[in-house]
mmCIF file of C-alpha atoms and ligand atoms in Angstrom:
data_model
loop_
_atom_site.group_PDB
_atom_site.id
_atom_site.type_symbol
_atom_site.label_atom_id
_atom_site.label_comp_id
_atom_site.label_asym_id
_atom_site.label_seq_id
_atom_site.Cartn_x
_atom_site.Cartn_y
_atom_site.Cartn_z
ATOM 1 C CA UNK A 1 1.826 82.084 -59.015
ATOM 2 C CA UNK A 2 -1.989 81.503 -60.240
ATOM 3 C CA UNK A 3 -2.074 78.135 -62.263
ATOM 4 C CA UNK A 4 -5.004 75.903 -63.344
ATOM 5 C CA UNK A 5 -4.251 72.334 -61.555
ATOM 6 C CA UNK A 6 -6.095 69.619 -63.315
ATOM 7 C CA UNK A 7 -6.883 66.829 -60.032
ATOM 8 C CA UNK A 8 -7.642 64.097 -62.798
ATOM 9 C CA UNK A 9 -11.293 64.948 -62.685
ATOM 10 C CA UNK A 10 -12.037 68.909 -62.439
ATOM 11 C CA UNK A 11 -9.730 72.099 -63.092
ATOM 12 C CA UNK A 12 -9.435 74.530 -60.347
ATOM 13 C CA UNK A 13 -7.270 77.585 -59.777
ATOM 14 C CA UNK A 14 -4.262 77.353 -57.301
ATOM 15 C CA UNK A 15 -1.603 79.605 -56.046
ATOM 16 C CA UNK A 16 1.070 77.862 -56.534
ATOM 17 C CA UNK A 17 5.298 78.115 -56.208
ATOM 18 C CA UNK A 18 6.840 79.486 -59.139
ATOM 19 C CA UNK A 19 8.811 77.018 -61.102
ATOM 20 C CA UNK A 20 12.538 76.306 -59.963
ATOM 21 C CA UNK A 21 14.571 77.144 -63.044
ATOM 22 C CA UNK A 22 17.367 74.824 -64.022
ATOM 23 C CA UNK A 23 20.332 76.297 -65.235
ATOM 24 C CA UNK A 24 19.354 75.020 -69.102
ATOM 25 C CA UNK A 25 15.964 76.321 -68.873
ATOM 26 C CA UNK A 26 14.490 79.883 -69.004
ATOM 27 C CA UNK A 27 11.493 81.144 -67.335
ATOM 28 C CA UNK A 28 8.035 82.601 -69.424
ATOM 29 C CA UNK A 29 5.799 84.815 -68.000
ATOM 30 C CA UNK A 30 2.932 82.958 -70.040
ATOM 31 C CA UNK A 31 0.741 85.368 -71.574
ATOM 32 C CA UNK A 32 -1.811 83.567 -74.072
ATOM 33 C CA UNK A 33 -2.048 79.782 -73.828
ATOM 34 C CA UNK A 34 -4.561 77.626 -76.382
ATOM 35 C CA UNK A 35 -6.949 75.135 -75.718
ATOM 36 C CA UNK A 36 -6.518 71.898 -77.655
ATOM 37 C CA UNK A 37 -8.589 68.939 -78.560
ATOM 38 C CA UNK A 38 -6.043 67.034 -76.468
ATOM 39 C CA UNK A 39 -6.471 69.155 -73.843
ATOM 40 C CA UNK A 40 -9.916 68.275 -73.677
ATOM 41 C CA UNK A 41 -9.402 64.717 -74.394
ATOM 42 C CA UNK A 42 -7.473 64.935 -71.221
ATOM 43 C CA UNK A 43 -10.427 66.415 -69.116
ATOM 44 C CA UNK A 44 -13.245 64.238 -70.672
ATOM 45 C CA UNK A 45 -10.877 61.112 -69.050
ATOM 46 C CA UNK A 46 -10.478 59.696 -72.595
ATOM 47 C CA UNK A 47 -6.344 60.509 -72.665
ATOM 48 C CA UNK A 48 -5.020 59.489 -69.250
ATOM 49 C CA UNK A 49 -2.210 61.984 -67.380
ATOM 50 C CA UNK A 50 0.097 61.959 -64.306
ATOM 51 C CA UNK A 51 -2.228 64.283 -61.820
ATOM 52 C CA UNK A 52 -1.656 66.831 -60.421
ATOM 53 C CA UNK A 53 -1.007 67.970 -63.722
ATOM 54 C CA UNK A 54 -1.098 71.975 -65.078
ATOM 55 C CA UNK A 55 -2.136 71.668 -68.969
ATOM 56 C CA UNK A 56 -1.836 73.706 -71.840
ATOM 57 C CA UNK A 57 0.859 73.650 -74.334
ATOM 58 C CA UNK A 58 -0.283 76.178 -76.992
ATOM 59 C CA UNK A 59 1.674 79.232 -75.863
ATOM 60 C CA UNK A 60 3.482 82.299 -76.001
ATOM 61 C CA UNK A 61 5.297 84.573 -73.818
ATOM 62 C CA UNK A 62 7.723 86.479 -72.754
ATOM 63 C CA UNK A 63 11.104 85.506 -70.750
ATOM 64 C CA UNK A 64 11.381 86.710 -67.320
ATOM 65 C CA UNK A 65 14.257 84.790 -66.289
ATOM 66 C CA UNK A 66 17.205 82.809 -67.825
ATOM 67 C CA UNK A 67 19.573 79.744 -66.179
ATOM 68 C CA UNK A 68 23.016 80.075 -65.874
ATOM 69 C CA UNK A 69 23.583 78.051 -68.552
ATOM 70 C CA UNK A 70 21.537 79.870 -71.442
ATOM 71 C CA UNK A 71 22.207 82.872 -73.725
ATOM 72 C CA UNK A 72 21.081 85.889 -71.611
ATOM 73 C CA UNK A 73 19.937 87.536 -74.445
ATOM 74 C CA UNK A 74 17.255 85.542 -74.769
ATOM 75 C CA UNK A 75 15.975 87.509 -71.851
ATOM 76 C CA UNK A 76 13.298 89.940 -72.233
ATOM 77 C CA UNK A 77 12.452 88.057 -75.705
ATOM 78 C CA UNK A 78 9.159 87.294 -77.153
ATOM 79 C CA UNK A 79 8.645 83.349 -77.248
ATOM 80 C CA UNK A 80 6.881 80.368 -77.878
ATOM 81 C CA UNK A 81 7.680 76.996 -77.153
ATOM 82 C CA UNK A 82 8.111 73.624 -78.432
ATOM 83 C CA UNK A 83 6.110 70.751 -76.512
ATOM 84 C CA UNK A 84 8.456 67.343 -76.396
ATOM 85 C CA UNK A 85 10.915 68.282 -73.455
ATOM 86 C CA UNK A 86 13.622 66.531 -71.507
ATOM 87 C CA UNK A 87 15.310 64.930 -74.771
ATOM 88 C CA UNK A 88 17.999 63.143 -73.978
ATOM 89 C CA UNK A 89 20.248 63.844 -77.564
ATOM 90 C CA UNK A 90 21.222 60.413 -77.489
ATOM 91 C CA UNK A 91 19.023 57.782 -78.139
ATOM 92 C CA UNK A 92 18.253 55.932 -81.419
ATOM 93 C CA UNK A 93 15.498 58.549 -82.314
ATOM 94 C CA UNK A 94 18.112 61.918 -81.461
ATOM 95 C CA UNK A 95 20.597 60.115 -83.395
ATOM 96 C CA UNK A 96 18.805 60.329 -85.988
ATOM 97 C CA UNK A 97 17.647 64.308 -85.313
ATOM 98 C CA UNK A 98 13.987 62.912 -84.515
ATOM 99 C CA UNK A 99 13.799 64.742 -81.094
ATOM 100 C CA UNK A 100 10.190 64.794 -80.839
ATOM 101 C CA UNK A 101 10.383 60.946 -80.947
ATOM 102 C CA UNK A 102 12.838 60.584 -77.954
ATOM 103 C CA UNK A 103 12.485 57.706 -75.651
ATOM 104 C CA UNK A 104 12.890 59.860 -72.790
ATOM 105 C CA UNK A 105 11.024 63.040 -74.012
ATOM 106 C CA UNK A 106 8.016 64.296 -71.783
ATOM 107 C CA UNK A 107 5.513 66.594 -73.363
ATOM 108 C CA UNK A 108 4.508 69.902 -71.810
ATOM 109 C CA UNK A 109 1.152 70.005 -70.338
ATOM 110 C CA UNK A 110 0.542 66.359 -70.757
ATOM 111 C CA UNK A 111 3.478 64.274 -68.969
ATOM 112 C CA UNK A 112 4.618 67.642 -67.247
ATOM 113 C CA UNK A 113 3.317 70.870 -65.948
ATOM 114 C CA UNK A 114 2.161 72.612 -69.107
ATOM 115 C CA UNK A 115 1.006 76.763 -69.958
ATOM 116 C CA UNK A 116 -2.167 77.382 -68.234
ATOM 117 C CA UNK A 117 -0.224 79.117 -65.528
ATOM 118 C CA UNK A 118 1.477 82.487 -65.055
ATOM 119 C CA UNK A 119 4.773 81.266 -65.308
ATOM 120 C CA UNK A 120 6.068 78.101 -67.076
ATOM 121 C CA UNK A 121 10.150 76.920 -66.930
ATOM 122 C CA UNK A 122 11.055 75.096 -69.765
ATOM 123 C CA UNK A 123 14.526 74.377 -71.587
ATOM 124 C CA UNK A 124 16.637 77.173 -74.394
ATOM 125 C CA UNK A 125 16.080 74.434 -76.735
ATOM 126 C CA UNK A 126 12.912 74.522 -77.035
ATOM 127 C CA UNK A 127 12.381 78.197 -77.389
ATOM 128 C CA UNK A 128 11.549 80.449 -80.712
ATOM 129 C CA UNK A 129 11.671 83.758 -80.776
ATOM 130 C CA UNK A 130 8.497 85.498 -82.071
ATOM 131 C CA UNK A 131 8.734 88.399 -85.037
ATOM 132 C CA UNK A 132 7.030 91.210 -84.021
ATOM 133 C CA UNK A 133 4.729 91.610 -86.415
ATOM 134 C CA UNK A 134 3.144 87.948 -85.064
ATOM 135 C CA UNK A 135 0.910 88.650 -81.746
ATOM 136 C CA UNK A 136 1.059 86.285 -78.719
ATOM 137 C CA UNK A 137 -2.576 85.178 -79.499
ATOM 138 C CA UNK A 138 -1.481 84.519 -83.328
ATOM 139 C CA UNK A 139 1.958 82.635 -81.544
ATOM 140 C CA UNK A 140 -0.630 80.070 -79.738
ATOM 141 C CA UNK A 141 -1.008 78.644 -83.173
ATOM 142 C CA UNK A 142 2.341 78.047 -83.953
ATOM 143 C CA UNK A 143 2.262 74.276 -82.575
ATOM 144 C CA UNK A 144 -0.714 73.973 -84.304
ATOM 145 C CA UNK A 145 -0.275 74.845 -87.290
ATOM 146 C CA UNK A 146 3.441 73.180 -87.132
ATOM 147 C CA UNK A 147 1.669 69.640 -86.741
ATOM 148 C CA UNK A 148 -0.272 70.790 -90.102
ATOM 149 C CA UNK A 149 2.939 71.302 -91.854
ATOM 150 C CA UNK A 150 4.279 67.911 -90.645
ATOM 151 C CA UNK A 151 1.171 66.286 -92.556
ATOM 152 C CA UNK A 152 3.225 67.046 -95.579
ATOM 153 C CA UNK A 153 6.607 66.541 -94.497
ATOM 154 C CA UNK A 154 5.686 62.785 -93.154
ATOM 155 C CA UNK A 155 3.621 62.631 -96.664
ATOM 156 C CA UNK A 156 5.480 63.214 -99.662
ATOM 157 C CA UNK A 157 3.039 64.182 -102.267
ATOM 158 C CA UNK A 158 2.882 62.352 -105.838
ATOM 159 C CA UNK A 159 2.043 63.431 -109.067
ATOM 160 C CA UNK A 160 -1.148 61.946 -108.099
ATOM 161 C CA UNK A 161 -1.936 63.180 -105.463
ATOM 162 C CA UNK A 162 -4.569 66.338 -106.690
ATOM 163 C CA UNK A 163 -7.551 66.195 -103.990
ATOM 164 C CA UNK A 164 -7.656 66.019 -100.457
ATOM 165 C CA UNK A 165 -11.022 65.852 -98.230
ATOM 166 C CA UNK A 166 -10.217 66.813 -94.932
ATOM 167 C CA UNK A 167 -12.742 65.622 -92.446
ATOM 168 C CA UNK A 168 -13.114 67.993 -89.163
ATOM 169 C CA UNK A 169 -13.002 71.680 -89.660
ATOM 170 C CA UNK A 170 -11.612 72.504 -85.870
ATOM 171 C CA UNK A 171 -8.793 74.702 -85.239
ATOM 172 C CA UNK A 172 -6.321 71.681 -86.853
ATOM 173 C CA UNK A 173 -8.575 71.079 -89.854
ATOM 174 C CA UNK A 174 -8.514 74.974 -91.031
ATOM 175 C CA UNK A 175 -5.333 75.458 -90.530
ATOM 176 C CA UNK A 176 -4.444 71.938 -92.631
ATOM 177 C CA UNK A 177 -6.704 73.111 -95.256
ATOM 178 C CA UNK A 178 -4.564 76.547 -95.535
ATOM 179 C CA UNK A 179 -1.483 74.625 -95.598
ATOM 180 C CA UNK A 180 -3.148 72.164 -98.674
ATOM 181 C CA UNK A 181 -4.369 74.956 -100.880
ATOM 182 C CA UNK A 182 -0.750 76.384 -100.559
ATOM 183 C CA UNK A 183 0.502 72.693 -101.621
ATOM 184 C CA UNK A 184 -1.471 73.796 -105.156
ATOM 185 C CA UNK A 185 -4.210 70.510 -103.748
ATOM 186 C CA UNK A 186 -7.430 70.531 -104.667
ATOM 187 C CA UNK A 187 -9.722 70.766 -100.742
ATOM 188 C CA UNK A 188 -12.562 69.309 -99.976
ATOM 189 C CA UNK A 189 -14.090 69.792 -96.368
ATOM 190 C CA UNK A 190 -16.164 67.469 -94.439
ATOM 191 C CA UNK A 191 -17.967 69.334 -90.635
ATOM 192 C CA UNK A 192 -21.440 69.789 -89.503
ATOM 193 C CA UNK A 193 -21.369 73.523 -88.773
ATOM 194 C CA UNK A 194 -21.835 75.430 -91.623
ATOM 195 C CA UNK A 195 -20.027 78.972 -90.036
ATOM 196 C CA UNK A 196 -16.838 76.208 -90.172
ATOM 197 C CA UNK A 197 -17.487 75.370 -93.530
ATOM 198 C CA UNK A 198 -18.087 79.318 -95.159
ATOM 199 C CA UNK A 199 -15.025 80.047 -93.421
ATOM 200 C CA UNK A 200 -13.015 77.326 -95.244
ATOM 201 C CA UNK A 201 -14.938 78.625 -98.203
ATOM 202 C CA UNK A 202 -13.250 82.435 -97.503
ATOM 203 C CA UNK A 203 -9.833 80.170 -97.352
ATOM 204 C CA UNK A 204 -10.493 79.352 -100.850
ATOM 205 C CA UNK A 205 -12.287 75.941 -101.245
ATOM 206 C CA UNK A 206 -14.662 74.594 -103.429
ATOM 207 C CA UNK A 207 -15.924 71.972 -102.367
ATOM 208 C CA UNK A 208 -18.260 72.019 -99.352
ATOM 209 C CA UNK A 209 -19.922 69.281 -97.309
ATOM 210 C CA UNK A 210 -22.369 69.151 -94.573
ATOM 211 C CA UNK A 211 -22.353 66.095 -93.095
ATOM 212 C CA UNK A 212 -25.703 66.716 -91.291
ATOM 213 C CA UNK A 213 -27.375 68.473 -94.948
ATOM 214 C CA UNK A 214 -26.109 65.363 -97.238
ATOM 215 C CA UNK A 215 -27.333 62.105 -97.342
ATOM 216 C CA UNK A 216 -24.045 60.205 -98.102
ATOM 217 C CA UNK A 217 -20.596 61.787 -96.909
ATOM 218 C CA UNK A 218 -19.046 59.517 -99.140
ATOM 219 C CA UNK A 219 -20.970 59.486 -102.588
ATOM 220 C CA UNK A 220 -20.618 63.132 -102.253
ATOM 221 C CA UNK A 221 -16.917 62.912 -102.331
ATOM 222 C CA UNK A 222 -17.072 60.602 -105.346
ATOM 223 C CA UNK A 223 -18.952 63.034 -106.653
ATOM 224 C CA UNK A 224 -16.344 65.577 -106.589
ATOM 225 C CA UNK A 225 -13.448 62.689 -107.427
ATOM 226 C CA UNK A 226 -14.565 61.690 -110.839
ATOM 227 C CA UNK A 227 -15.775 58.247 -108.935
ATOM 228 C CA UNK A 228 -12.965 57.471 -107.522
ATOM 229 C CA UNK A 229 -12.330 58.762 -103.818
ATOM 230 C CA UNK A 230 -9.991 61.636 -102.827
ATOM 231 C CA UNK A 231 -5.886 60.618 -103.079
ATOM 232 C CA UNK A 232 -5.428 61.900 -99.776
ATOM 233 C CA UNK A 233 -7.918 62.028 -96.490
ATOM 234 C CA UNK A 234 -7.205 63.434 -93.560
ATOM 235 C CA UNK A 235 -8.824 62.771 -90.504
ATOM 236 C CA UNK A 236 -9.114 65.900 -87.868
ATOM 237 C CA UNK A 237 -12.319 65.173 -86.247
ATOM 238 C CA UNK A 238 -11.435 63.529 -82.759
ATOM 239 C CA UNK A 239 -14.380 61.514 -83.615
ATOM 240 C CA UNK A 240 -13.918 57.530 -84.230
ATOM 241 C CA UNK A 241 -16.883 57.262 -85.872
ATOM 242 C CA UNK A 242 -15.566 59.225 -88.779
ATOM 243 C CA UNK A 243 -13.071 56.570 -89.692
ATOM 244 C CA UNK A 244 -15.382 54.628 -91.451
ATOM 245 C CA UNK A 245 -16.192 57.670 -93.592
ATOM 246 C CA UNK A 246 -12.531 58.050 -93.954
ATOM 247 C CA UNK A 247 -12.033 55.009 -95.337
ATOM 248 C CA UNK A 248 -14.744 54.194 -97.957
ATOM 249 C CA UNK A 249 -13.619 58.013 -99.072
ATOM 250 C CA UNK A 250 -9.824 57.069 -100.112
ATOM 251 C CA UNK A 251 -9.104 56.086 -103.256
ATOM 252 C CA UNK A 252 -7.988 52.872 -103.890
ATOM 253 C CA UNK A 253 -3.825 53.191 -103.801
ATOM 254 C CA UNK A 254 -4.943 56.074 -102.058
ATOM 255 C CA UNK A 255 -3.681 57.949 -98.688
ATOM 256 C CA UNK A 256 -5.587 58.589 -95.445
ATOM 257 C CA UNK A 257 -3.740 60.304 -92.537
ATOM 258 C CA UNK A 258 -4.654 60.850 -88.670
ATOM 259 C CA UNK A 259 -4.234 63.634 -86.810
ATOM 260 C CA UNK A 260 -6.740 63.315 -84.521
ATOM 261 C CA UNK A 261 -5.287 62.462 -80.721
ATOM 262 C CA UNK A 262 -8.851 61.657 -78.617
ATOM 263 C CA UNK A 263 -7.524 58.600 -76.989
ATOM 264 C CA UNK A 264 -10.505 56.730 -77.966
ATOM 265 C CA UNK A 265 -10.518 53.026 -79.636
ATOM 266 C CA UNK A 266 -11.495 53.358 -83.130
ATOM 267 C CA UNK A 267 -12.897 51.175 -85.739
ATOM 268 C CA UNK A 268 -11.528 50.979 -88.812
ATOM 269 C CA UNK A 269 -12.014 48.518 -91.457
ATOM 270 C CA UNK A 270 -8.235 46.952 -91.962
ATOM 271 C CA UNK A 271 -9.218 44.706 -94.543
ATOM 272 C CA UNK A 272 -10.656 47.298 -97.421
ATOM 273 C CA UNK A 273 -6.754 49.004 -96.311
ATOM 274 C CA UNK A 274 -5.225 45.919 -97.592
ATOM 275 C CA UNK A 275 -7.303 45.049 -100.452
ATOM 276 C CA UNK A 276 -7.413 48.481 -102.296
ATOM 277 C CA UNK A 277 -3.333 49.201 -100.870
ATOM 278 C CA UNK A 278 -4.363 52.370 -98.907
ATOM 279 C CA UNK A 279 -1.420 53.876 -97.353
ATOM 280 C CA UNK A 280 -1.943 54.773 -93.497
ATOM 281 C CA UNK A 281 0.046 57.732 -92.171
ATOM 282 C CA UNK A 282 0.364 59.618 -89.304
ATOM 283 C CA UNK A 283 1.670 62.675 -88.022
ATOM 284 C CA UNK A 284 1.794 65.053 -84.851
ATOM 285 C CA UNK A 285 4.227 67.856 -84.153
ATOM 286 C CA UNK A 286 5.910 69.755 -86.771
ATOM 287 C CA UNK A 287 8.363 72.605 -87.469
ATOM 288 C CA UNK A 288 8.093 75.234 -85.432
ATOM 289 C CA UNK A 289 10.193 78.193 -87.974
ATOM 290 C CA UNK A 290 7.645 77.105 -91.448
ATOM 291 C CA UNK A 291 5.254 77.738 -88.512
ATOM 292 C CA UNK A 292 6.163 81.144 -87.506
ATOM 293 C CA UNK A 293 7.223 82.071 -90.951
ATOM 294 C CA UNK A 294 4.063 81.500 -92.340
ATOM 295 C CA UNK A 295 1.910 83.747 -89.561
ATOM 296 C CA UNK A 296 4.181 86.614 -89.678
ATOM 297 C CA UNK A 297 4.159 86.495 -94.220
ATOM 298 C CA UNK A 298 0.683 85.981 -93.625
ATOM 299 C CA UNK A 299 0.338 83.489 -95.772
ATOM 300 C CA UNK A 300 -1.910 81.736 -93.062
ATOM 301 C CA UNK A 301 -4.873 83.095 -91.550
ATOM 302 C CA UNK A 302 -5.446 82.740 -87.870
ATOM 303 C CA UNK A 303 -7.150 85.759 -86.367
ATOM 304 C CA UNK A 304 -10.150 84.555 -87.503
ATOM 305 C CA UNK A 305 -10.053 80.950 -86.224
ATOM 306 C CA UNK A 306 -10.188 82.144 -82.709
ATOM 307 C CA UNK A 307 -14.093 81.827 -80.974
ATOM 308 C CA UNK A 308 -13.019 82.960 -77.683
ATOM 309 C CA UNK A 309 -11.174 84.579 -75.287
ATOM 310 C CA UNK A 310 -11.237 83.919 -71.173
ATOM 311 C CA UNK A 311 -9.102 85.168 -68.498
ATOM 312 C CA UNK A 312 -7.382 82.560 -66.662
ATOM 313 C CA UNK A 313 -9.977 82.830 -64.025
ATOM 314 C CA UNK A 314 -12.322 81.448 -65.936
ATOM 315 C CA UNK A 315 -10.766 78.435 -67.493
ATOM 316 C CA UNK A 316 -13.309 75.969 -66.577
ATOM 317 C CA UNK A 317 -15.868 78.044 -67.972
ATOM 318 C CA UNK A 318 -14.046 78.153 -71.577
ATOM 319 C CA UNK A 319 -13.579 74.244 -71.433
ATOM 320 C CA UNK A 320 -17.781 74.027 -70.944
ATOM 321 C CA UNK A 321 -18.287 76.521 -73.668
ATOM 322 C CA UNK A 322 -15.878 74.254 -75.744
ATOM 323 C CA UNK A 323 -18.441 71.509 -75.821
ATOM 324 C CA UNK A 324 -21.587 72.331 -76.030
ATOM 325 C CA UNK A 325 -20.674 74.730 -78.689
ATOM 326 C CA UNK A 326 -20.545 72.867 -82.887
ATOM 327 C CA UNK A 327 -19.471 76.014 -84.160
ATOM 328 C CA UNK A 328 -16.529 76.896 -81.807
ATOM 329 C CA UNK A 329 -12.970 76.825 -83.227
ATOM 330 C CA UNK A 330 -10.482 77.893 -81.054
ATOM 331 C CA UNK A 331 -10.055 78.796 -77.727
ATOM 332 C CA UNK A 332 -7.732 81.367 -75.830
ATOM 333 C CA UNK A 333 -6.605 82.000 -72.212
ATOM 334 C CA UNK A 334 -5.315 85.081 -71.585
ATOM 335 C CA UNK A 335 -2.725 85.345 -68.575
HETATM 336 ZN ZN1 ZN B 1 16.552 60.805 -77.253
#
């Protein structure tokens, strides 16, 4: 099969073996696979990975193959899949039903083989089927826009909590600023490119900010805060700069919570935490059936968030595109 082998340095095309299947796994004939800021974290060097490694784990497809251990109905089925495999079911965190928190768990296309290939083996339980009204470029968002779901479910919100400035307006940060204007919060964006900005405008927010066009990020939140800092900020940008921003922005008792996954050391001022009791959270992967739920009610946008699509083929030439361009959201490969 064709695959994209990342060497550690550089992406090239191989033909490779097809996957062996296990007899828990099933096989997917990949057929759209995302590109994700951890994806290119990975190539810039910044997030280190076992090498040879395929990446990509933003996908959807259809099963081609099932082991002799799994439902054969599921074959033929339109998928995606969940990202933390080889869970144990045993350890303190499964006890406890946290699977994606599993000592022994290795994530697709980061610790193991991942989507940008034509095929991809990976076990029933991480499998969901797809409606059919949800496409299997839409389904490449489904991980995405899980992780902006768990923001909430790792975050209870308080009576309090009424604004929330979300800095970074990539694919995560429009998706997270659906998912707050359907938690009834009042959004306020934070991005250079202003096509990223009118688009969260279309979503529905009011309040705009162009961190390039303003002279002060944070008075301008202030601004919109009555003084006093947005209850919740969210950091999306994959830039550690930001968190200083992020900080000064939160009101005091306030909550600030990373999303962001570049692998870079960041500075963030601790002490101003401590003093005004700012509550630090964090949260990755989410659930996958709000997820799919929400694209197929359409209750979350998506088709728009997509910038471009490349054939596998061409993958290196989407990952250059990816950063030289401020205004690109999201990128596809189509398999
Ligand atoms: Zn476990």
């Amino acid at each position: 099969m064709k695959a994209a082998i990342f060497d550690g340095q550089d992406i090239s095309i191989k033909e490779i073996p097809k996957p062996e299947l296990e007899n828990s796994q099933v096989l997917i004939r990949v057929k759209a696979s995302g590109i994700c800021g951890t994806d290119l974290a990975i190539v810039r060097g910044h997030l280190l990975t076992p090498t040879p490694l395929i990446l990509g784990h933003e996908f959807a497809g259809e099963i081609v193959e099932v082991g002799k251990k799994v439902n054969q109905n599921w074959l033929g089925k339109r998928v995606t899949s969940e990202i933390n495999s080889n869970i144990d079911f045993e350890c303190y965190y499964c006890q406890r039903e946290i699977f994606t928190q599993c000592i022994s768990r290795k994530a697709l296309g980061i610790d193991i083989n991942g989507s940008f290939a034509e095929y991809i083996a990976v076990e029933s339980y991480l499998i969901h089927e797809l409606p059919k009204n949800v496409s299997y470029i839409e389904a490449t968002f489904v991980e995405p826009l899980a992780a902006a779901y768990q923001t909430f479910e790792t975050m209870p919100l308080g009576s309090d909590d009424k604004t929330i400035a979300i800095f970074g307006l990539g694919k995560l940060g429009l998706l997270l600023t659906q998912v707050a204007l359907i938690n009834g919060l009042e959004v306020i964006v934070i991005d250079g490119s202003d096509k990223k900005l009118s688009m969260a405008k279309k979503f529905g927010v009011k309040h705009l900010i162009n961190r390039f066009e303003v002279e002060n990020v944070v008075n301008k939140i202030r601004e919109f805060t009555n003084n006093l800092g947005a209850d919740i900020v969210v950091d999306t940008t994959g830039n550690p700069e930001a968190l200083i921003d992020i900080v000064t922005s939160c009101k005091t008792r306030g909550k600030i919570h990373i999303k962001s996954t570049h692998g870079l050391e960041t500075p963030i001022n601790l002490t101003d935490i401590v003093v005004r009791e700012i509550t630090l959270y964090s949260s990755r992967c989410g659930p996958f059936d709000k997820a799919i739920n929400a694209l197929s009610s359409g209750v979350v946008q998506v088709k728009e968030l997509i910038s471009q699509e490349y054939p596998l083929d061409d993958i290196k030439k989407c990952f250059n595109s990816y950063e030289k361009n401020q205004d690109h959201i999201k990128s596809i490969i189509l398999i």
